[in-house]
Coordinates of C-alpha atoms in Angstrom, one line a residue:
Chain D
M10 CA -30.6 -133.5 123.9
L11 CA -28.8 -131.4 126.5
R12 CA -25.8 -133.6 126.3
G13 CA -25.6 -133.2 122.5
S14 CA -26.5 -136.7 121.5
H15 CA -29.2 -135.4 119.2
G16 CA -26.9 -132.9 117.6
P17 CA -25.9 -129.3 118.2
A18 CA -29.2 -127.6 117.2
R19 CA -31.2 -129.5 119.8
Q20 CA -28.4 -129.1 122.4
W21 CA -28.5 -125.3 121.8
A22 CA -32.3 -125.3 122.1
M23 CA -32.2 -127.1 125.4
E24 CA -29.5 -124.8 126.8
H25 CA -31.5 -121.7 125.6
M26 CA -34.7 -122.9 127.2
I27 CA -33.1 -123.8 130.4
R28 CA -31.6 -120.3 130.7
V29 CA -35.0 -118.7 130.0
G30 CA -36.8 -121.1 132.3
K31 CA -34.5 -120.5 135.2
F32 CA -34.9 -116.8 134.8
F33 CA -38.6 -117.2 135.2
D34 CA -38.4 -120.0 137.9
A35 CA -40.1 -122.5 135.6
P36 CA -40.4 -125.9 137.4
D37 CA -40.2 -128.0 134.3
F38 CA -41.1 -128.1 130.6
V39 CA -44.5 -128.5 129.0
P40 CA -44.9 -130.3 125.6
V41 CA -46.3 -128.1 122.8
T42 CA -48.3 -129.2 119.7
Q43 CA -47.4 -126.3 117.3
A44 CA -44.7 -123.7 117.0
H45 CA -44.8 -120.4 115.0
I46 CA -41.7 -118.4 114.4
M47 CA -41.1 -114.7 113.7
A48 CA -38.0 -114.6 111.6
D49 CA -38.1 -111.6 109.3
T50 CA -34.6 -110.5 108.2
E51 CA -34.9 -107.0 109.4
S52 CA -34.8 -108.6 112.9
L53 CA -32.5 -111.5 112.1
G54 CA -29.9 -109.5 110.3
E55 CA -26.9 -111.2 108.8
A56 CA -26.0 -112.7 112.2
G57 CA -29.4 -114.3 112.6
V58 CA -29.5 -115.7 109.1
A59 CA -26.1 -117.2 109.5
F60 CA -27.3 -118.8 112.8
L61 CA -30.2 -120.4 111.0
E62 CA -27.9 -121.6 108.2
R63 CA -25.6 -123.4 110.6
F64 CA -28.5 -125.5 111.8
A65 CA -29.8 -125.9 108.2
A66 CA -26.5 -127.5 107.2
L67 CA -26.8 -130.3 109.8
P68 CA -27.9 -133.8 108.9
E69 CA -31.7 -134.1 108.5
A70 CA -32.2 -136.1 111.7
Q71 CA -30.5 -133.3 113.7
R72 CA -32.1 -130.3 112.1
Q73 CA -35.8 -131.1 111.5
V74 CA -38.3 -129.7 113.9
L75 CA -40.3 -132.1 116.0
V76 CA -43.8 -130.5 115.9
P77 CA -45.6 -128.7 113.1
M78 CA -44.0 -125.3 112.8
I79 CA -45.0 -122.3 110.7
T80 CA -43.7 -118.8 109.9
D81 CA -44.8 -115.3 110.7
P82 CA -44.7 -112.8 107.9
R83 CA -41.4 -112.4 105.9
G84 CA -39.6 -109.1 105.2
T85 CA -40.8 -109.0 101.6
D86 CA -43.2 -110.2 99.0
F87 CA -40.8 -111.7 96.5
D88 CA -43.1 -110.9 93.6
R89 CA -43.3 -107.2 94.5
C90 CA -40.0 -106.4 96.2
G91 CA -38.7 -104.3 93.2
E92 CA -41.8 -102.1 93.1
L93 CA -41.5 -101.6 96.9
G94 CA -38.0 -100.3 96.5
Q95 CA -36.3 -103.0 98.5
T96 CA -32.7 -103.6 97.7
Q97 CA -31.2 -106.8 96.3
E98 CA -29.3 -107.2 99.5
M99 CA -32.6 -107.3 101.5
V100 CA -34.2 -109.8 99.1
S101 CA -31.1 -112.0 99.0
L102 CA -31.1 -112.1 102.8
E103 CA -34.8 -113.0 102.9
R104 CA -34.1 -115.8 100.4
R105 CA -31.3 -117.3 102.5
A106 CA -33.5 -117.1 105.6
S107 CA -36.4 -118.8 103.8
D108 CA -34.1 -121.6 102.5
A109 CA -32.7 -122.2 105.9
L110 CA -36.1 -122.3 107.6
E111 CA -37.4 -124.7 105.0
A112 CA -34.4 -127.0 105.6
L113 CA -35.5 -127.2 109.2
G114 CA -38.9 -128.5 108.2
I115 CA -40.7 -125.3 108.9
L116 CA -43.8 -124.5 106.7
M117 CA -43.5 -121.1 105.2
T118 CA -47.0 -119.9 105.9
N119 CA -45.7 -116.3 106.3
T120 CA -48.7 -115.2 108.3
C121 CA -49.7 -113.5 111.6
I122 CA -53.3 -114.6 111.3
N123 CA -52.7 -118.4 111.4
Y124 CA -55.5 -118.6 114.0
Q125 CA -57.9 -117.5 111.2
T126 CA -56.4 -119.4 108.3
I127 CA -54.1 -122.3 109.2
S128 CA -55.1 -124.3 112.3
P129 CA -56.9 -122.5 115.1
P130 CA -55.7 -123.9 118.5
T131 CA -58.1 -125.5 121.0
P132 CA -58.8 -124.6 124.6
G133 CA -55.9 -125.6 126.9
E134 CA -53.6 -126.5 124.0
H135 CA -50.0 -125.6 124.9
L136 CA -48.2 -123.7 122.1
A137 CA -45.0 -121.9 121.2
F138 CA -46.2 -119.0 119.2
G139 CA -44.4 -116.0 118.0
D140 CA -46.0 -112.7 117.1
T141 CA -47.7 -111.0 120.0
G142 CA -51.0 -110.6 118.0
V143 CA -51.1 -114.3 117.4
V144 CA -50.4 -115.1 121.1
I145 CA -52.9 -112.8 122.6
Y146 CA -55.6 -114.0 120.2
C147 CA -54.9 -117.7 120.8
N148 CA -54.7 -117.2 124.6
S149 CA -57.7 -115.0 125.0
V150 CA -60.2 -115.8 122.3
L151 CA -59.4 -119.5 121.9
G152 CA -58.3 -120.4 125.4
A153 CA -55.0 -121.9 124.3
R154 CA -51.7 -121.4 126.3
S155 CA -48.6 -119.7 124.9
N156 CA -46.1 -117.2 126.1
F157 CA -44.6 -114.7 123.6
E158 CA -42.0 -116.9 122.0
G159 CA -39.5 -114.8 120.2
G160 CA -37.8 -116.3 117.1
P161 CA -35.0 -118.1 119.0
S162 CA -37.3 -119.5 121.6
A163 CA -39.9 -120.6 119.1
L164 CA -37.1 -122.3 117.2
A165 CA -35.9 -124.0 120.3
A166 CA -39.5 -125.2 121.0
G167 CA -39.8 -126.6 117.5
L168 CA -36.5 -128.4 117.8
T169 CA -37.4 -130.0 121.1
G170 CA -41.2 -130.1 121.2
R171 CA -41.5 -128.3 124.5
V172 CA -41.2 -125.0 126.3
P173 CA -40.4 -123.9 129.9
R174 CA -43.6 -123.9 132.0
Y175 CA -44.0 -120.4 133.2
G176 CA -46.3 -117.4 132.5
C177 CA -49.4 -118.1 130.4
H178 CA -48.9 -121.9 130.7
L179 CA -49.8 -121.6 134.4
D180 CA -53.3 -121.1 135.9
Q181 CA -52.1 -118.3 138.3
H182 CA -51.0 -116.1 135.4
R183 CA -54.4 -116.3 133.7
Q184 CA -56.4 -114.6 136.5
A185 CA -57.3 -111.0 135.9
S186 CA -55.3 -108.3 137.6
H187 CA -57.1 -105.3 136.1
W188 CA -60.9 -104.7 135.5
F189 CA -62.0 -102.4 132.7
Q190 CA -65.5 -101.2 132.2
V191 CA -66.1 -100.0 128.6
L192 CA -68.8 -97.5 128.3
F193 CA -68.9 -97.3 124.5
E194 CA -69.4 -99.6 121.6
P195 CA -66.6 -99.6 119.1
K196 CA -68.0 -98.9 115.6
D197 CA -65.2 -100.2 113.5
L198 CA -61.8 -102.0 113.5
A199 CA -59.9 -98.9 114.2
E200 CA -61.9 -98.3 117.3
W201 CA -61.5 -101.9 118.5
G202 CA -57.8 -101.4 118.0
A203 CA -57.9 -98.1 119.9
L204 CA -59.7 -99.8 122.8
G205 CA -57.0 -102.5 122.9
A206 CA -54.4 -99.8 122.8
M207 CA -56.0 -97.9 125.7
I208 CA -56.2 -101.1 127.8
G209 CA -52.7 -102.2 127.0
G210 CA -51.3 -98.7 127.7
R211 CA -53.0 -98.7 131.1
T212 CA -51.9 -102.1 132.2
G213 CA -48.5 -101.9 130.7
S214 CA -47.0 -105.2 131.7
Y215 CA -46.7 -108.7 130.3
W216 CA -47.7 -109.9 133.8
A217 CA -51.0 -108.0 134.0
V218 CA -54.2 -109.6 132.7
P219 CA -57.1 -107.3 131.9
V220 CA -60.7 -108.4 132.1
I221 CA -63.1 -106.3 130.1
E222 CA -66.8 -105.7 130.9
G223 CA -68.9 -104.2 128.1
P224 CA -69.3 -103.2 125.4
D225 CA -72.7 -104.8 125.1
M226 CA -72.0 -106.8 121.9
V227 CA -70.2 -109.9 120.7
P228 CA -67.4 -108.8 118.4
G229 CA -66.3 -110.8 115.4
S230 CA -62.9 -112.3 114.8
D231 CA -61.4 -109.3 113.0
A232 CA -62.6 -107.0 115.8
L233 CA -60.9 -109.2 118.4
K234 CA -57.9 -109.5 116.2
H235 CA -57.4 -105.7 116.2
L236 CA -58.3 -105.4 119.9
G237 CA -55.7 -108.0 120.9
A238 CA -53.0 -106.9 118.5
A239 CA -53.1 -103.3 119.7
M240 CA -53.3 -104.4 123.4
A241 CA -50.2 -106.6 122.9
S242 CA -48.4 -103.8 121.1
F243 CA -49.1 -101.0 123.6
G244 CA -48.9 -103.1 126.7
S245 CA -46.9 -106.3 125.9
T246 CA -50.1 -108.0 127.0
P247 CA -50.4 -111.7 126.2
L248 CA -53.9 -112.4 127.5
F249 CA -57.2 -110.6 128.1
H250 CA -60.6 -111.7 129.1
L251 CA -63.8 -110.3 127.7
A252 CA -66.5 -111.1 130.2
G253 CA -69.3 -113.2 128.7
V254 CA -67.4 -113.7 125.4
T255 CA -64.0 -115.3 125.8
P256 CA -63.9 -118.9 127.0
E257 CA -62.2 -118.5 130.4
A258 CA -64.5 -115.7 131.4
P259 CA -68.2 -116.7 131.1
A260 CA -68.7 -114.1 133.8
L261 CA -66.5 -111.5 135.5
D262 CA -66.1 -113.5 138.7
A263 CA -64.7 -116.5 136.8
V264 CA -61.4 -114.7 136.4
C265 CA -61.2 -112.3 139.3
N266 CA -62.7 -111.3 142.6
P267 CA -64.4 -108.0 141.7
A268 CA -64.3 -107.0 145.3
M269 CA -60.5 -106.9 145.2
L270 CA -60.3 -104.8 142.0
E271 CA -61.1 -101.2 141.3
P272 CA -62.8 -100.9 137.9
I273 CA -61.2 -98.6 135.4
T274 CA -63.7 -97.0 133.1
L275 CA -63.1 -96.1 129.4
G276 CA -65.6 -93.9 127.7
E277 CA -66.1 -91.9 124.5
D278 CA -63.9 -89.1 125.8
D279 CA -61.0 -91.5 126.3
L280 CA -61.5 -92.9 122.8
A281 CA -61.5 -89.4 121.3
A282 CA -58.4 -88.5 123.2
F283 CA -56.7 -91.5 122.0
F284 CA -57.5 -90.7 118.3
R285 CA -56.2 -87.2 118.8
R286 CA -52.8 -88.6 119.5
Y287 CA -52.7 -89.9 115.9
A288 CA -54.7 -87.2 114.2
G289 CA -53.2 -85.3 111.3
Q290 CA -53.6 -81.6 110.5
G291 CA -54.6 -82.0 106.9
G292 CA -52.2 -82.0 104.0
P293 CA -51.0 -84.8 101.7
V294 CA -50.9 -88.5 102.6
D295 CA -47.9 -90.4 101.3
V296 CA -49.0 -93.9 102.0
V297 CA -52.1 -95.7 103.3
V298 CA -51.4 -99.0 104.8
F299 CA -53.8 -101.8 105.7
S300 CA -51.6 -104.3 107.6
A301 CA -50.6 -105.4 111.1
P302 CA -52.3 -107.8 111.5
Q303 CA -52.5 -109.1 107.9
L304 CA -56.0 -108.8 106.5
S305 CA -58.7 -111.4 106.5
L306 CA -60.7 -112.2 103.4
F307 CA -63.6 -110.0 104.8
E308 CA -61.3 -107.0 105.3
M309 CA -60.0 -107.4 101.8
Q310 CA -63.5 -107.5 100.5
E311 CA -64.6 -104.4 102.4
I312 CA -61.6 -102.3 101.1
A313 CA -62.4 -103.5 97.5
A314 CA -66.0 -102.4 98.0
L315 CA -65.0 -99.0 99.3
L316 CA -62.6 -98.5 96.4
D317 CA -64.9 -99.7 93.6
G318 CA -65.4 -97.1 90.9
Q319 CA -62.5 -94.9 92.3
Q320 CA -58.8 -94.6 91.7
V321 CA -56.0 -94.2 94.2
H322 CA -54.4 -90.8 93.9
R323 CA -51.2 -90.8 91.8
D324 CA -49.2 -89.3 94.6
T325 CA -50.4 -91.7 97.3
A326 CA -49.7 -95.4 97.6
L327 CA -52.3 -97.8 99.0
L328 CA -50.9 -101.0 100.4
V329 CA -53.2 -104.0 101.3
V330 CA -51.2 -106.7 103.0
T331 CA -52.4 -110.2 103.7
S332 CA -51.3 -113.8 104.0
P333 CA -50.5 -116.0 101.1
A334 CA -53.5 -118.2 101.9
V335 CA -55.9 -115.3 102.0
Y336 CA -54.3 -113.8 98.9
A337 CA -55.0 -117.0 97.0
D338 CA -58.7 -116.9 98.0
A339 CA -58.9 -113.2 97.3
K340 CA -57.5 -113.7 93.9
R341 CA -59.9 -116.5 93.2
F342 CA -62.8 -114.3 94.2
G343 CA -61.6 -111.4 92.0
I344 CA -60.9 -109.2 95.0
V345 CA -57.2 -108.8 94.2
E346 CA -58.1 -107.7 90.7
R347 CA -60.7 -105.1 91.9
L348 CA -58.1 -103.7 94.3
E349 CA -55.3 -103.5 91.8
N350 CA -57.6 -102.0 89.1
A351 CA -58.2 -99.2 91.5
G352 CA -54.5 -98.6 92.0
A353 CA -53.9 -100.5 95.2
M354 CA -50.8 -102.7 95.7
V355 CA -51.8 -106.1 97.2
L356 CA -48.9 -107.7 99.1
K357 CA -48.8 -111.2 100.5
G358 CA -46.7 -113.0 103.1
M359 CA -45.2 -109.8 104.6
C360 CA -46.3 -107.2 107.1
F361 CA -45.5 -103.6 106.6
Y362 CA -43.5 -102.9 109.7
Q363 CA -41.5 -106.1 109.4
S364 CA -40.4 -105.3 105.9
Y365 CA -37.6 -102.7 106.3
A366 CA -40.2 -100.0 106.9
R367 CA -37.5 -97.3 107.5
E368 CA -35.8 -98.1 104.1
L369 CA -39.2 -98.4 102.4
G370 CA -40.1 -94.9 103.6
Q371 CA -36.7 -93.5 102.4
A372 CA -36.9 -95.2 99.0
N373 CA -40.5 -94.1 98.3
G374 CA -40.6 -90.7 100.0
W375 CA -43.2 -92.0 102.5
R376 CA -43.5 -90.1 105.7
R377 CA -47.2 -89.3 106.4
L378 CA -48.7 -92.8 106.8
M379 CA -52.4 -93.4 107.4
T380 CA -53.8 -96.7 108.7
N381 CA -56.7 -98.2 110.5
S382 CA -54.4 -100.3 112.6
A383 CA -53.6 -99.0 116.1
K384 CA -50.8 -101.5 116.3
L385 CA -49.1 -100.1 113.2
A386 CA -49.7 -96.5 114.4
N387 CA -47.9 -97.4 117.6
I388 CA -44.9 -99.1 115.9
I389 CA -44.2 -97.0 112.9
G390 CA -43.3 -93.7 114.6
G391 CA -39.9 -95.2 115.5
Y392 CA -39.3 -95.8 111.8
G393 CA -39.5 -92.2 110.9
Y394 CA -43.2 -92.0 109.8
R395 CA -45.9 -89.6 111.0
P396 CA -48.8 -92.0 111.6
V397 CA -52.5 -91.1 111.3
L398 CA -55.1 -93.5 112.7
A399 CA -58.5 -93.5 111.2
P400 CA -61.3 -95.9 110.2
M401 CA -61.0 -97.9 107.1
A402 CA -63.4 -95.8 105.1
R403 CA -61.6 -92.6 105.9
C404 CA -58.2 -94.2 105.0
V405 CA -59.6 -95.2 101.6
A406 CA -61.1 -91.8 101.0
S407 CA -57.7 -90.2 101.8
A408 CA -56.0 -92.7 99.4
V409 CA -58.3 -91.5 96.7
S410 CA -58.0 -87.8 97.3
G411 CA -54.3 -87.9 98.2
R412 CA -55.0 -85.8 101.2
L413 CA -56.0 -86.3 104.8
S414 CA -59.7 -86.3 104.8
Chain M
M21 CA -15.6 -108.9 133.4
R22 CA -16.3 -106.5 130.6
G23 CA -15.7 -102.9 131.5
V24 CA -16.9 -99.9 129.6
G25 CA -16.7 -96.3 130.6
R26 CA -17.7 -93.1 128.8
F27 CA -17.2 -90.4 131.3
R28 CA -17.0 -86.9 129.9
T29 CA -16.2 -85.1 133.1
A30 CA -14.0 -85.9 136.1
F31 CA -15.7 -87.6 139.0
V32 CA -14.8 -88.4 142.6
S33 CA -16.3 -91.4 144.3
T34 CA -18.2 -91.0 147.5
G35 CA -19.4 -94.5 148.1
H36 CA -21.7 -97.1 146.6
V37 CA -25.1 -98.7 147.0
V38 CA -25.9 -102.4 146.4
L39 CA -29.3 -103.2 144.9
K40 CA -30.6 -106.8 145.2
C41 CA -32.7 -108.4 142.5
H42 CA -33.8 -111.7 141.1
P43 CA -30.9 -113.7 139.8
G44 CA -30.4 -112.6 136.2
M45 CA -28.6 -113.9 133.2
G46 CA -25.3 -113.1 131.4
E47 CA -21.8 -112.3 132.6
P48 CA -20.9 -109.5 135.0
V49 CA -20.4 -106.1 133.4
T50 CA -19.7 -102.5 134.4
G51 CA -20.9 -99.5 132.6
E52 CA -22.4 -96.0 132.7
A53 CA -26.2 -96.0 133.4
L54 CA -28.8 -94.6 131.0
V55 CA -32.0 -94.4 132.9
A56 CA -35.6 -93.6 132.0
D57 CA -39.0 -94.2 133.5
D58 CA -40.2 -95.6 130.2
D59 CA -40.5 -99.0 128.5
F60 CA -38.4 -100.6 125.9
S61 CA -38.6 -102.4 122.6
A62 CA -35.7 -102.7 120.1
R63 CA -38.1 -102.6 117.2
Y64 CA -40.3 -99.7 118.4
D65 CA -37.7 -97.4 120.0
L66 CA -34.3 -97.8 118.4
D67 CA -32.3 -96.8 115.3
R68 CA -30.2 -99.9 115.6
L69 CA -27.7 -98.9 112.9
A70 CA -27.0 -95.5 114.5
G71 CA -27.3 -96.9 118.1
V72 CA -29.7 -94.3 119.3
F73 CA -33.3 -94.1 120.5
S74 CA -35.3 -93.0 117.5
R75 CA -38.8 -92.9 118.7
P76 CA -39.8 -89.3 119.3
E77 CA -42.1 -90.1 122.1
H78 CA -39.5 -92.1 124.1
R79 CA -37.9 -90.3 127.1
L80 CA -34.5 -91.4 125.8
Y81 CA -35.1 -90.0 122.3
G82 CA -31.8 -89.1 120.6
E83 CA -29.7 -90.8 123.4
N84 CA -26.9 -93.2 122.4
Y85 CA -27.3 -96.5 124.2
V86 CA -24.3 -98.4 123.0
D87 CA -22.2 -99.9 125.8
R88 CA -24.3 -98.2 128.5
V89 CA -26.3 -100.0 131.2
L90 CA -29.9 -99.3 130.1
V91 CA -32.3 -99.0 133.0
V92 CA -36.0 -98.9 132.0
N93 CA -39.3 -99.9 133.4
T94 CA -40.4 -102.9 131.4
A95 CA -40.5 -104.4 128.0
K96 CA -43.2 -103.5 125.5
G97 CA -44.4 -104.5 122.1
G98 CA -43.5 -107.4 119.9
V99 CA -41.3 -110.4 119.7
A100 CA -38.6 -108.9 117.4
T101 CA -36.3 -107.9 120.2
A102 CA -35.4 -111.5 120.7
W103 CA -33.6 -111.7 117.4
M104 CA -32.6 -108.0 117.4
L105 CA -30.4 -108.2 120.5
H106 CA -28.4 -111.0 118.9
E107 CA -28.0 -109.0 115.7
M108 CA -27.0 -105.8 117.7
M109 CA -24.5 -107.8 119.7
S110 CA -22.9 -109.2 116.5
R111 CA -22.1 -105.6 115.4
G112 CA -21.1 -104.4 118.9
M113 CA -24.0 -101.9 118.9
V114 CA -25.7 -103.0 122.0
P115 CA -26.2 -101.8 125.6
A116 CA -23.7 -103.3 128.1
A117 CA -26.6 -104.6 130.2
L118 CA -30.4 -104.2 130.6
L119 CA -31.9 -103.6 134.0
L120 CA -35.7 -103.5 134.3
N121 CA -38.4 -103.5 136.9
R122 CA -40.0 -106.5 135.2
V123 CA -38.8 -108.3 132.1
N124 CA -41.2 -110.0 129.7
P125 CA -40.3 -113.3 128.0
I126 CA -39.1 -111.6 124.8
L127 CA -36.3 -109.6 126.5
A128 CA -35.3 -112.6 128.5
Q129 CA -35.2 -114.8 125.4
G130 CA -33.2 -112.1 123.6
A131 CA -30.7 -111.7 126.3
A132 CA -30.3 -115.5 126.5
M133 CA -29.7 -115.6 122.8
A134 CA -27.3 -112.7 122.7
G135 CA -25.4 -113.5 125.9
M136 CA -26.3 -110.1 127.4
A137 CA -26.4 -109.3 131.0
M138 CA -29.9 -108.7 132.3
C139 CA -31.6 -108.4 135.7
D140 CA -35.1 -107.5 137.0
R141 CA -37.3 -107.7 140.0
F142 CA -35.4 -105.4 142.3
T143 CA -36.3 -105.7 146.0
D144 CA -35.7 -102.1 146.9
G145 CA -38.3 -100.6 144.6
D146 CA -38.5 -98.9 141.2
V147 CA -35.0 -99.4 139.6
T148 CA -35.5 -96.4 137.4
R149 CA -35.6 -94.3 140.6
L150 CA -32.8 -96.2 142.3
I151 CA -30.2 -95.4 139.6
R152 CA -29.5 -92.1 137.9
T153 CA -28.2 -91.5 134.4
G154 CA -24.4 -91.2 134.4
E155 CA -23.8 -93.3 137.5
R156 CA -21.4 -96.2 137.1
V157 CA -23.0 -99.5 137.9
M158 CA -21.6 -103.0 138.2
V159 CA -24.1 -105.7 137.3
S160 CA -23.6 -109.2 138.8
P161 CA -26.4 -111.2 137.3
S162 CA -25.9 -114.6 138.8
D163 CA -25.7 -113.0 142.3
G164 CA -28.8 -110.9 141.7
R165 CA -26.8 -107.8 142.6
V166 CA -26.2 -104.4 141.1
T167 CA -23.7 -102.1 142.6
V168 CA -24.2 -98.3 142.0
Y169 CA -21.2 -96.1 142.5
R170 CA -22.4 -92.8 143.8
E171 CA -20.3 -90.1 142.4
H172 CA -20.4 -86.3 142.2
E173 CA -18.8 -83.9 139.8
R174 CA -15.5 -82.5 141.1

């Protein structure tokens, strides 16, 4: 491959991975069983799309990926892009990117919850996954092994079926470096996200691995989804252990020597202080967003139940964002209809912050954004929004009243 | 070697300091340092069209990063930076080099894709304290060496 006998795409892939592998002192490559690529066009730009198109134009034997490969959310929902205020230029670029990715043999799943909906990895499975929320969940909750693979590296992995062996592929990078004792029980997804954000913010490095003791409960998949996504967002964290819950940490001492670590406690006061960072001062709410990560079927159902019998305020937009697979189920179960009858916009295959969020805000006059996603609250400030973080029920109430409740 | 300079006042050189680091990637480059004890994500922190830091909470908020040697603590956040550095490079709206205490895979992958100079793991301590904004630095990635030209206003 490196010599070019398998074509220029695989040659580029090998050269790219060798550059990255050398940087991290990787001793060799490790085969992967799946790849997942983040390739929204806000990130790709014209240059990235043209790069993909060059590979897409190669003969089939030279361009097809060698392992099953799927996509992260796109930059639009093609069925709703006009209502969102996205320009023809954005949509055209998305179409070109999708065509190129499909030509490479990549399945357009357009999801960041593939671990809930497509093919959950198994313990010890080596992967090349993009999207930090996907990686941290698969490493931590499922015991699989992946580094953060950005779009180019995930593509290189798909084209070669391997990745450089460093970071989360190695045992020594899976031992805990920080010990957190949590003294409260998160009551909802926003609080699970806030807990993840506080831990990520305090570790603050890809190379740090937190182990968490307490809360005294076993969280469900959506709670761990928000915990991990926020931790990865605030801390660039690829892996955590939840003592007694996650597979590599049946007990605290399975992943660390407690005598060597000073516990960091997180209590109700810390949680309240975190929420104060994203508290609003009343006034109108422009847009309420449930996204980042995409919603599970259960989250969709819960929002629909909260909205039943009410209408979203005419001056406020309520966006509910999920994967195409969950959307199809939600439609089948009548959940999409319930949400839309109440005035919500249900979007599929995209994620709010990956969909030209700055331009969406400008086109729709959105500035005050309310969400139950700590990850989204963290990201969206850089796009010109003023985020408010609140539990799902309060977000829905604000969408109905049009004001910060 | 690419050379970039954006000096607004006259300077006189009084010597230089050589910092050692892990061998990096990219070609040698010289530029003016932009330093902050803060972290970095192209998606979270930048207005990439304007070439400035746009996240109000960032210590470099409002600063133009184009053609400057960006010196920050570590990478944060998501995977988008890997594509974004390539896109920024295609428009010439990119830092001249990135120097960090510790790089995460995404920044390394992005630099490899974009052909940007990048170094991390400095042996002399916290790189955000070893270099000051405005100082001219020469980055030699393959040698694992960054030369800081210590200058004072005339």
